[in-house]
Amino acid sequence: MTSRKRFLLATVPSLSGHRVLRYVRHFTRGLLVCFPLSGKITAEEAKKSSYLNIVGLVGSIDNDFCGTDMTIGTDSALHRIIEIVDAITTTAQSHQRTFVLEVMGRHCGYLALVTSLSCGADWVFIPECPPDDDWEDHLCRRLSETRTRGSRLNIIIVAEGAIDKDGKPITSEDIKNLVVKRLGYDTRVTVLGHVQRGGTPSAFDRILGSRMGVEAVMALLEGTPDTPACVVSLSGNQAVRLPLMECVQVTKEVTKAMNEKKFDEAMKLRGRSFMNNWEVYKLLAHVRPPVSKTGLHTVAVMNVGAPAAGMNAAVRSTVRIGLIQGNRVLVVHDGFEGLAKGQIEEAGWSYVGGWIGQGGSKLGTKRTLPKKNLEQISANITKFNIQGLVIIGGFEAYTGGLELMEGRKQFDELCIPFVVIPATVSNNVPGSDFSVGADTALNTICTTCDRIKQSAAGTKRRVFIIETMGGYCGYLATMAGLAAGADAAYIFEEPFTIRDLQANVEHLVQKMKTTVKRGLVLRNEKSNENYTTDFIFNLYSEEGKGIFDSRKNVLGHMQQGGSPTPFDRNFATKMGAKAMHWMTGKIKESYRNGRIFANTPDSGCVLGMRKRALVFQPVTELKDQTDFEHRIPKEQWWLKLRPILKILAKYEIDLDTSEHAHLEHISRKRSGEAPV
């Protein structure tokens, strides 16, 4: 770069776009006057810097800024809320109570809406969509039906800005008094308040902040005098640049629409992601499944591979959406092995009650592949009249789908539609940027790393080597390293030598001379068959003698356990809903001569997040993108983030800036296919 650019970093809370522009411009003009006078820069440098490029990053727990799917801080706030909701749920069940929880969101109901999706709430009140005039009757009927089906608790989520259609506030106390008066239920109110703003940031927020920060710097480096002020936003899994004033204008239009009681318009202006959340919530919370199932389709749901947090949420969503559509839904225990043995039963609405917040797999998982049992599987497909199959699992689910496709040549019974929902902590399923369960595992690793680093604060001069799961996939090691501030992360996809290990040791030796006298190194479990965790520990111990001491931790299967994070619950719920909608349409499309016959490549798909959208991709088309020997995709998006990890660890490396993002427009983003 021939000339240097000077950056001004400003944190401006609770200001609109216009005020941000005014604030930064006035401040910068003051600097351009003062610096030449003080001799810090020359008059010529001041003249060259007379224009100002502005790039914004939105930090808000309310997620109330239009143009981005998620603002920095929202996921952490959801973590705080869900932790409290889960704790309250156990109390509500034991005492058979109704709880009304008030969450933040004066002008935006995102926190309330996603919380409701993530905990299976009976009702949610948000300012963008006031309830109908007779909502009191609907609410009481809903609570009564839930109790009739055997539930021992009711959860109602209220955004602090909730209103009715006349603009009158609906408070948590109003709802409590209504439930007590009409139904006589023991009801409690919990106002979460500013606890939602506190606590340790989630892994998602740490990584989001780092990614957005890098993109903001790139935008400034590429800026010219004609470049308008922009804001770096998240669209699906992609960082995009949008004009700041367009986003501010749309955000103002939301407020205006709500003030004018044009609530449908306000919902649309919030964006497709917000609308998707609302539509899925309405289906699961307010639509009654039909009583009669005569002549309807039969869909089976199963888990395959290893347990992953969020699998149960995906099963719950799949089962209930299937029932709402009028299908007969079966659940298969113990994966393909259970399908071969006939371990199948019908699931009703209450069968999956309370599953959304439970980790692991209630249906049971096995790594067994179908190839050796195709005859028995075909027989049971006929016996139970299975017309579609939803497979929730990891790499075994994907390879099992390929074997089912191959088996169609031999068994016509296998010619039924099936869809794979990626669910594995390793995040190694081709065709999807994210897998259900990976976010929970990532947060578990980050929490552990935080505690380990804290333990070293008093000891000083200590380096921790931590082994993560993932098979040959380095996703967990890389992303946890980025989120936890690791000094190095060793993975299979990026081969390393003894010289690299030595360079890392020397880097840590220099680090011990600074005020930060601790180190953190992550190693993926199969990063190298010779440079094992024990080898790296012994190397660091030997080379660090007299300078630092080393400790090692193998996290093991604790990474697969625990309650799913809000991201995994929400992701799994929407994946299950989308998969079942696709399945119902594909069954109707494949109905021929009185039976289901699906033998086209697009009748067996993986449902995955690819950049900005959820897409269905035929498993046969993904074969060329797969390294079957190491059970990983040949190309992985997160590898481009590894240089950021090294830069933040203060290594002298170059960042690839060959890819340039272009300034988009918010109207174009909103019109695209709905992201998660």
XYZ file of C-alpha atoms in Angstrom:
676
model
C 0.000 0.000 0.000
C 1.572 3.286 -1.123
C -0.140 5.556 1.391
C -1.373 4.967 4.887
C -4.932 5.529 6.016
C -5.693 6.709 9.518
C -8.670 5.118 11.258
C -10.828 6.643 13.951
C -12.669 4.173 16.142
C -15.712 5.546 17.947
C -18.310 3.773 20.066
C -21.578 5.673 19.870
C -24.424 4.187 21.957
C -28.088 4.822 21.211
C -27.602 7.206 18.302
C -29.417 7.219 14.990
C -27.522 7.096 11.701
C -27.823 10.857 11.140
C -26.454 11.595 14.602
C -23.590 9.121 14.127
C -22.586 10.887 10.915
C -22.765 14.298 12.586
C -20.879 13.112 15.676
C -17.965 11.551 13.767
C -17.705 14.370 11.220
C -17.503 17.095 13.860
C -14.956 15.099 15.837
C -12.809 14.405 12.775
C -12.910 18.015 11.573
C -11.675 19.026 15.011
C -8.747 16.605 14.670
C -7.877 17.929 11.201
C -7.675 21.433 12.660
C -5.776 20.520 15.839
C -3.252 17.990 14.480
C -1.565 20.341 11.936
C -1.368 23.077 14.574
C 0.271 20.695 17.037
C 2.696 19.384 14.419
C 1.414 15.798 14.570
C 0.618 15.807 10.846
C 1.607 18.112 8.010
C -0.765 20.460 6.214
C -0.380 18.298 3.100
C -1.414 15.150 5.007
C -4.397 17.027 6.438
C -5.452 18.028 2.926
C -5.204 14.418 1.661
C -7.362 13.311 4.581
C -10.031 15.944 4.059
C -12.642 13.335 3.095
C -14.130 10.925 5.561
C -15.197 7.310 5.035
C -17.582 5.942 7.643
C -18.249 2.255 8.274
C -20.609 1.201 11.025
C -21.012 -1.987 13.057
C -24.308 -2.400 14.879
C -24.165 -3.467 18.513
C -27.588 -3.902 20.120
C -29.166 -6.694 22.124
C -32.600 -5.769 20.716
C -31.603 -6.598 17.104
C -33.685 -3.583 16.089
C -31.546 -2.306 13.186
C -32.937 -3.126 9.758
C -30.559 -4.587 7.193
C -28.850 -7.238 9.315
C -30.042 -10.648 10.465
C -28.226 -10.305 13.771
C -26.621 -7.411 15.611
C -23.597 -7.859 17.870
C -24.815 -8.673 21.382
C -28.176 -10.230 20.510
C -27.018 -13.852 20.791
C -25.428 -13.206 24.194
C -28.675 -11.651 25.439
C -30.566 -14.725 24.217
C -28.145 -16.910 26.188
C -28.947 -15.011 29.388
C -32.696 -15.236 28.742
C -32.719 -18.951 27.881
C -30.612 -19.787 30.950
C -33.267 -18.147 33.118
C -36.176 -19.664 31.179
C -34.697 -23.164 31.577
C -34.238 -22.610 35.307
C -37.797 -21.316 35.680
C -39.198 -24.214 33.632
C -38.112 -26.776 36.230
C -39.791 -24.735 38.975
C -42.967 -24.308 36.920
C -43.189 -28.060 36.240
C -42.747 -29.055 39.869
C -45.316 -26.530 41.113
C -47.640 -26.747 38.074
C -47.451 -23.008 37.518
C -47.819 -20.449 34.765
C -44.893 -18.074 34.308
C -45.047 -14.718 32.546
C -41.568 -13.537 31.522
C -40.914 -9.979 30.429
C -37.874 -9.476 28.205
C -36.341 -6.362 26.683
C -37.585 -4.931 23.410
C -39.393 -1.591 23.627
C -39.657 -1.223 19.863
C -38.524 -4.624 18.565
C -39.841 -8.036 19.556
C -36.897 -10.104 18.285
C -35.709 -11.274 21.720
C -39.221 -12.256 22.765
C -39.928 -14.011 19.471
C -36.737 -16.086 19.321
C -37.016 -16.890 23.033
C -40.516 -18.239 22.400
C -39.250 -20.392 19.540
C -36.335 -21.597 21.656
C -38.340 -22.623 24.708
C -41.648 -23.670 23.150
C -43.625 -20.893 24.829
C -47.414 -21.040 24.739
C -47.781 -17.385 23.748
C -45.661 -14.369 22.849
C -46.520 -10.667 22.791
C -44.401 -8.459 20.498
C -44.918 -4.823 19.433
C -44.749 -5.606 15.676
C -47.792 -7.883 15.758
C -50.404 -7.017 18.376
C -52.895 -9.811 19.136
C -56.452 -9.819 17.846
C -59.154 -7.999 19.775
C -60.353 -11.197 21.462
C -56.838 -12.297 22.419
C -57.830 -12.850 26.042
C -60.174 -15.696 25.035
C -57.613 -17.214 22.652
C -54.858 -17.085 25.275
C -56.952 -18.755 27.966
C -58.123 -21.453 25.553
C -54.526 -22.107 24.504
C -53.345 -22.461 28.114
C -56.250 -24.778 28.938
C -55.542 -27.011 25.923
C -51.899 -27.283 26.921
C -52.837 -28.397 30.433
C -55.414 -30.836 29.035
C -52.694 -32.514 26.951
C -50.774 -33.247 30.140
C -48.382 -30.298 30.420
C -47.606 -29.152 33.946
C -46.516 -25.647 33.028
C -47.280 -22.664 30.836
C -44.747 -20.114 29.606
C -45.806 -16.712 28.260
C -43.142 -14.335 26.865
C -43.817 -10.592 26.789
C -41.673 -7.937 25.108
C -41.561 -4.790 27.230
C -43.012 -2.814 24.309
C -45.966 -5.156 23.710
C -49.194 -3.386 22.699
C -52.689 -4.217 21.518
C -54.150 -3.109 18.172
C -55.198 0.227 19.668
C -51.659 0.941 20.819
C -52.448 0.321 24.489
C -49.576 -1.374 26.402
C -49.980 -5.039 27.389
C -48.020 -5.535 30.596
C -46.906 -8.738 32.274
C -49.079 -7.861 35.278
C -52.131 -7.503 33.010
C -51.535 -11.009 31.670
C -50.993 -12.478 35.135
C -54.245 -10.953 36.422
C -56.108 -12.293 33.364
C -54.841 -15.868 33.841
C -55.562 -15.858 37.581
C -59.050 -14.403 37.121
C -60.161 -16.549 34.171
C -58.378 -19.856 34.843
C -57.325 -19.724 38.495
C -53.797 -20.929 37.641
C -50.951 -20.259 40.059
C -49.146 -17.548 38.076
C -45.843 -15.752 38.601
C -44.223 -12.788 36.822
C -40.487 -12.507 36.158
C -39.051 -9.288 34.726
C -35.540 -10.058 33.492
C -34.386 -6.450 33.172
C -30.749 -5.531 32.613
C -29.450 -9.013 33.392
C -30.001 -9.549 29.658
C -27.229 -7.068 28.854
C -24.620 -8.619 31.140
C -22.531 -11.744 31.307
C -19.828 -13.245 29.136
C -20.364 -12.856 25.376
C -21.356 -16.009 23.520
C -19.079 -17.692 20.986
C -21.343 -16.486 18.175
C -21.012 -12.847 19.265
C -17.242 -13.071 19.685
C -16.797 -14.490 16.207
C -19.394 -12.146 14.704
C -17.614 -9.125 16.176
C -14.266 -10.294 14.798
C -15.650 -11.030 11.330
C -17.551 -7.764 11.118
C -14.532 -5.834 12.375
C -12.304 -7.264 9.640
C -14.913 -6.491 6.987
C -15.218 -2.935 8.304
C -11.464 -2.381 7.969
C -11.549 -3.811 4.442
C -14.368 -1.406 3.574
C -12.329 1.537 4.857
C -9.205 0.464 2.972
C -11.214 0.218 -0.247
C -13.010 3.508 0.387
C -12.739 6.486 -1.949
C -13.958 10.096 -1.581
C -17.168 9.013 -3.360
C -17.879 5.961 -1.181
C -21.037 6.532 0.881
C -21.194 5.709 4.584
C -21.984 2.024 4.968
C -22.801 -0.490 7.659
C -21.426 -4.036 7.789
C -24.317 -6.469 8.193
C -24.880 -10.200 8.482
C -26.970 -11.925 5.819
C -27.272 -15.634 6.575
C -23.613 -16.553 6.991
C -22.184 -13.762 4.863
C -20.912 -10.294 5.725
C -22.411 -7.662 3.434
C -22.098 -3.887 3.126
C -25.225 -1.755 3.004
C -25.642 2.036 2.794
C -25.933 3.315 6.347
C -28.612 5.876 5.597
C -30.773 3.331 3.733
C -30.741 1.094 6.801
C -31.499 4.021 9.091
C -34.373 5.101 6.843
C -35.928 1.613 6.829
C -35.537 1.396 10.612
C -37.381 4.715 10.904
C -40.086 3.420 8.558
C -40.684 0.511 10.949
C -41.290 2.943 13.810
C -43.530 5.092 11.622
C -45.562 2.067 10.466
C -46.079 0.952 14.068
C -47.123 4.446 15.159
C -49.650 4.494 12.307
C -50.815 0.977 13.318
C -49.688 -0.529 9.987
C -48.389 -3.635 11.697
C -48.235 -5.880 8.612
C -45.990 -3.328 6.931
C -43.790 -3.116 10.047
C -43.340 -6.906 10.045
C -42.271 -6.903 6.389
C -39.824 -4.068 6.961
C -38.142 -6.078 9.730
C -36.903 -8.448 7.024
C -37.375 -12.020 5.845
C -35.488 -13.557 8.773
C -37.837 -11.912 11.292
C -40.855 -12.958 9.217
C -39.632 -16.562 9.067
C -39.313 -16.701 12.837
C -42.831 -15.354 13.196
C -44.391 -17.748 10.679
C -42.757 -20.820 12.249
C -43.775 -19.678 15.724
C -47.403 -19.180 14.668
C -47.516 -22.661 13.157
C -46.105 -24.366 16.238
C -47.984 -22.325 18.838
C -51.347 -21.379 17.353
C -52.338 -23.890 14.675
C -54.254 -26.930 15.877
C -53.396 -30.266 14.232
C -56.374 -31.856 12.405
C -58.151 -34.640 14.277
C -58.641 -36.910 11.251
C -55.659 -38.470 9.433
C -57.593 -40.501 6.860
C -55.802 -40.829 3.520
C -52.827 -38.734 4.567
C -49.105 -39.292 4.056
C -46.802 -41.143 6.449
C -43.415 -39.608 7.217
C -40.756 -41.172 9.457
C -38.168 -39.213 11.481
C -34.865 -40.626 12.749
C -31.514 -39.631 14.264
C -28.276 -41.042 12.853
C -24.647 -40.803 13.968
C -23.553 -39.321 17.303
C -25.681 -37.227 19.673
C -25.723 -33.456 19.135
C -27.537 -30.782 21.119
C -30.514 -29.550 19.110
C -31.448 -32.934 17.612
C -34.500 -33.119 19.864
C -35.591 -29.621 18.841
C -35.368 -30.669 15.173
C -37.421 -33.823 15.835
C -40.036 -31.821 17.754
C -40.411 -29.292 14.952
C -40.547 -31.989 12.259
C -43.169 -34.041 14.110
C -45.442 -31.114 14.945
C -45.271 -29.458 11.525
C -46.008 -32.852 9.996
C -49.073 -33.264 12.211
C -50.243 -29.716 11.423
C -50.053 -30.576 7.710
C -52.254 -33.600 8.375
C -49.556 -36.243 8.004
C -49.090 -39.376 10.068
C -45.650 -39.081 11.675
C -43.573 -42.035 12.848
C -40.372 -41.911 14.908
C -37.569 -44.437 14.451
C -35.358 -45.382 17.392
C -31.613 -46.113 17.039
C -31.146 -44.857 13.489
C -30.881 -47.169 10.469
C -30.406 -50.140 12.775
C -33.752 -49.421 14.407
C -35.361 -48.952 10.986
C -34.115 -52.418 9.982
C -35.369 -53.966 13.247
C -38.748 -52.242 13.134
C -38.191 -50.062 16.225
C -40.843 -47.648 14.992
C -43.810 -45.989 16.690
C -46.327 -43.289 15.900
C -45.775 -39.852 17.465
C -48.548 -37.520 18.531
C -48.408 -33.860 19.507
C -47.595 -34.525 23.169
C -44.988 -37.176 22.327
C -42.348 -34.478 21.729
C -43.526 -32.117 24.479
C -40.640 -30.522 26.373
C -38.006 -31.803 23.932
C -36.828 -28.432 22.625
C -34.480 -27.639 25.502
C -33.112 -31.140 26.065
C -29.657 -32.116 24.840
C -28.592 -35.411 23.298
C -31.004 -37.576 21.321
C -34.260 -38.848 22.809
C -34.718 -41.222 19.854
C -31.245 -42.689 20.225
C -28.477 -42.631 17.637
C -26.350 -45.325 16.021
C -23.520 -45.017 13.512
C -24.754 -48.093 11.631
C -25.145 -47.477 7.872
C -28.085 -48.937 5.902
C -26.171 -50.811 3.170
C -26.008 -54.167 4.979
C -29.680 -54.042 6.000
C -31.365 -52.705 2.858
C -33.642 -55.725 2.556
C -34.978 -55.415 6.119
C -35.261 -51.636 5.762
C -37.232 -52.027 2.523
C -39.546 -54.524 4.191
C -40.259 -52.174 7.109
C -40.841 -49.227 4.770
C -43.594 -51.317 3.183
C -44.883 -52.687 6.507
C -45.270 -49.249 8.098
C -46.264 -47.572 4.805
C -43.455 -45.017 5.117
C -43.700 -42.531 2.241
C -40.976 -40.067 3.270
C -37.945 -40.055 5.555
C -36.390 -37.169 7.533
C -32.856 -38.078 8.636
C -31.309 -35.876 11.338
C -27.620 -36.525 11.891
C -23.993 -36.078 10.920
C -21.698 -37.555 8.278
C -23.290 -41.005 8.719
C -26.685 -39.500 7.872
C -25.210 -38.062 4.661
C -23.417 -41.294 3.642
C -26.510 -43.275 4.645
C -28.517 -41.110 2.252
C -26.070 -41.941 -0.537
C -26.465 -45.654 0.216
C -30.258 -45.330 0.102
C -29.964 -43.674 -3.321
C -27.733 -46.514 -4.530
C -30.107 -49.092 -3.058
C -32.990 -47.823 -5.210
C -31.528 -49.826 -8.098
C -32.205 -53.014 -6.137
C -35.261 -52.157 -4.011
C -38.174 -50.109 -5.348
C -39.367 -49.584 -1.767
C -36.451 -47.171 -1.277
C -37.843 -44.878 -3.962
C -39.309 -42.478 -1.425
C -38.233 -38.858 -0.794
C -35.750 -38.275 2.008
C -33.987 -35.208 3.396
C -30.915 -34.985 5.633
C -30.758 -32.269 8.321
C -27.082 -31.851 9.326
C -26.702 -32.355 13.094
C -23.193 -32.912 14.443
C -20.746 -31.074 16.681
C -18.023 -31.611 14.056
C -19.815 -29.468 11.447
C -18.428 -31.705 8.692
C -21.517 -32.438 6.573
C -21.074 -31.331 2.925
C -23.659 -28.864 1.673
C -24.072 -26.771 4.823
C -22.063 -24.006 6.495
C -23.547 -24.940 9.864
C -24.742 -28.131 11.547
C -27.191 -28.395 14.438
C -25.176 -28.904 17.639
C -21.933 -27.223 16.554
C -22.799 -23.907 18.234
C -23.495 -25.642 21.562
C -20.177 -27.518 21.393
C -18.383 -24.282 20.500
C -19.834 -22.474 23.511
C -18.859 -25.376 25.768
C -15.264 -25.157 24.551
C -15.190 -21.358 24.935
C -16.557 -21.548 28.477
C -13.918 -24.132 29.376
C -11.143 -22.034 27.814
C -12.324 -18.964 29.733
C -12.156 -20.861 33.014
C -8.753 -22.323 32.208
C -7.364 -18.894 31.313
C -8.811 -17.507 34.519
C -7.080 -20.234 36.522
C -3.786 -19.160 34.970
C -4.294 -15.526 35.978
C -2.905 -16.168 39.451
C -0.253 -18.678 38.416
C 1.310 -16.685 35.531
C 3.679 -18.032 32.878
C 1.503 -21.002 31.993
C 0.469 -22.423 28.620
C -2.567 -24.676 28.192
C -2.851 -27.225 25.377
C -6.484 -28.209 24.816
C -7.696 -31.030 22.558
C -11.079 -30.580 20.883
C -13.379 -32.978 19.035
C -14.205 -32.840 15.341
C -12.607 -35.895 13.734
C -10.556 -34.565 10.834
C -12.604 -31.356 10.696
C -10.917 -28.385 12.377
C -14.027 -26.225 12.694
C -14.297 -26.435 16.494
C -10.583 -25.857 17.089
C -10.441 -22.888 14.703
C -13.619 -21.116 15.770
C -13.031 -21.765 19.476
C -9.501 -20.439 19.037
C -10.872 -17.284 17.407
C -13.512 -16.836 20.113
C -11.258 -17.629 23.091
C -8.170 -15.730 21.908
C -5.895 -18.740 21.339
C -2.254 -18.371 20.347
C -2.477 -21.290 17.902
C -4.976 -23.866 16.629
C -3.634 -27.031 14.985
C -5.961 -28.659 12.447
C -5.771 -31.351 9.767
C -6.827 -29.023 6.920
C -3.790 -26.807 7.448
C -0.738 -29.125 7.724
C 1.948 -28.082 10.202
C 5.533 -29.166 10.784
C 7.979 -29.217 13.665
C 9.204 -25.811 12.503
C 5.673 -24.425 12.919
C 5.542 -25.847 16.436
C 8.909 -24.302 17.217
C 7.745 -20.920 15.876
C 4.699 -21.093 18.147
C 6.881 -21.870 21.154
C 9.146 -18.917 20.358
C 6.068 -16.700 19.999
C 4.915 -17.756 23.476
C 8.387 -17.137 24.903
C 8.146 -13.548 23.670
C 4.586 -13.273 24.978
C 5.733 -14.174 28.488
C 7.834 -11.014 28.466
C 4.670 -8.915 28.125
C 1.936 -8.261 30.675
C -0.106 -11.231 29.376
C 1.762 -14.138 30.915
C -0.389 -17.023 29.769
C -0.953 -18.968 26.581
C -3.708 -21.039 25.006
C -3.195 -23.610 22.247
C -5.963 -25.724 20.691
C -5.441 -28.985 18.838
C -8.046 -30.814 16.786
C -8.106 -34.490 17.815
C -6.990 -35.793 14.387
C -4.911 -32.876 13.206
C -1.777 -35.043 12.913
C -1.219 -38.712 13.766
C 2.364 -38.108 14.918
C 2.124 -34.687 16.565
C -0.302 -35.849 19.209
C -1.556 -33.829 22.145
C 0.963 -35.598 24.379
C 3.784 -34.843 21.911
C 2.892 -31.142 21.721
C 2.570 -30.981 25.510
C 6.005 -32.597 25.976
C 7.544 -30.306 23.345
C 6.132 -27.157 24.945
C 7.160 -28.387 28.402
C 10.730 -29.024 27.298
C 11.187 -25.861 25.243
C 9.497 -23.675 27.840
C 11.642 -24.782 30.793
C 12.477 -21.837 32.980
C 10.149 -19.571 30.980
C 6.689 -21.128 31.263
C 5.159 -24.411 32.327
C 2.505 -26.343 30.386
C -0.763 -28.094 31.144
C -2.984 -30.187 28.887
C -6.729 -30.828 28.817
C -8.677 -33.287 26.664
C -12.271 -32.043 26.660
C -13.736 -35.289 25.302
C -17.455 -35.985 25.161
C -18.446 -33.053 27.342
C -18.512 -31.141 24.036
C -21.484 -33.234 22.876
C -23.568 -32.721 25.996
C -25.463 -29.956 27.666
C -28.598 -28.007 26.895
C -28.671 -26.622 23.328
C -27.882 -22.946 22.832
C -30.540 -20.511 21.551
C -28.887 -20.606 18.102
C -29.090 -24.411 17.895
C -32.691 -24.500 19.162
C -33.810 -21.852 16.700
C -31.757 -23.286 13.815
C -33.007 -26.839 14.455
C -36.634 -25.719 14.776
C -36.607 -23.867 11.462
C -34.650 -26.624 9.708
C -37.230 -29.191 10.841
C -40.115 -26.990 9.682
C -38.540 -26.335 6.275
C -37.667 -30.019 5.812
C -41.240 -31.123 6.503
C -42.700 -28.510 4.148
C -40.351 -29.782 1.421
C -41.218 -33.387 2.234
C -44.969 -32.874 1.936
C -44.559 -31.185 -1.443
C -42.143 -33.839 -2.719
C -44.472 -36.707 -1.694
C -47.348 -35.122 -3.623
C -45.053 -34.592 -6.590
C -43.913 -38.260 -6.491
C -47.407 -39.776 -6.273
C -47.947 -42.033 -9.311
C -50.470 -44.764 -10.018
C -51.663 -45.000 -6.437
C -48.193 -45.124 -4.823
C -45.127 -42.998 -4.066
C -42.292 -43.456 -6.540
C -39.372 -41.026 -6.268
C -36.241 -41.926 -8.208
C -34.919 -38.537 -9.358
C -31.714 -37.089 -7.840
C -33.608 -34.194 -6.243
C -35.785 -36.598 -4.228
C -32.869 -37.251 -1.832
C -31.385 -34.010 -0.499
C -29.315 -32.368 2.203
C -30.929 -29.253 3.672
C -28.167 -26.799 4.481
C -27.267 -23.188 5.089
C -25.179 -21.972 2.145
C -24.023 -18.374 2.538
C -27.343 -16.489 2.637
C -30.055 -19.099 2.321
C -31.335 -22.524 3.289
C -31.104 -24.722 0.197
C -31.898 -28.324 -0.727
C -29.028 -30.066 -2.536
C -29.185 -33.623 -3.945
C -26.837 -35.916 -2.011
C -25.519 -37.311 -5.308
C -24.399 -33.835 -6.416
C -22.458 -33.380 -3.170
C -20.293 -36.475 -3.745
C -17.728 -34.529 -5.778
C -17.451 -31.999 -2.951
C -16.626 -34.650 -0.340
C -13.387 -36.122 1.000
C -14.801 -39.488 2.073
C -11.509 -40.772 3.498
C -11.382 -37.985 6.075
C -15.147 -37.372 6.295
C -14.974 -33.656 5.502
C -16.037 -31.308 2.671
C -13.253 -30.495 0.216
C -13.901 -26.774 0.610
C -14.800 -25.175 3.939
C -15.766 -21.531 4.336
C -14.307 -21.062 7.821
C -10.726 -21.719 6.654
C -10.693 -18.107 5.400
C -11.046 -16.970 9.028
C -7.835 -18.630 10.201
C -5.602 -15.651 9.319
C -7.743 -13.513 11.650
C -6.915 -15.893 14.515
C -3.190 -15.472 13.860
C -3.411 -11.704 13.449
C -5.261 -11.356 16.760
C -2.571 -13.541 18.369
C -0.060 -10.937 17.051
C 1.695 -13.049 14.449
C 3.258 -11.223 11.521
C 1.207 -12.570 8.603
C -0.547 -11.188 5.546
C -4.320 -11.170 5.228
C -5.765 -12.176 1.867
C -7.688 -9.152 0.584
C -8.244 -10.424 -2.958
C -11.979 -10.868 -2.401
C -13.859 -7.585 -2.494
C -17.409 -7.168 -1.204
C -19.591 -4.690 -3.068
C -21.989 -2.190 -1.588
C -25.513 -3.600 -1.835
C -28.917 -2.121 -1.212
C -31.217 -3.123 1.606
C -34.201 -3.591 -0.736
C -32.256 -6.216 -2.707
C -31.240 -8.031 0.485
C -34.805 -8.166 1.782
C -36.085 -9.621 -1.493
C -33.701 -12.605 -1.431
C -34.519 -16.078 -0.220
C -35.067 -16.186 3.509
C -31.952 -16.859 5.587
C -31.944 -18.345 9.061
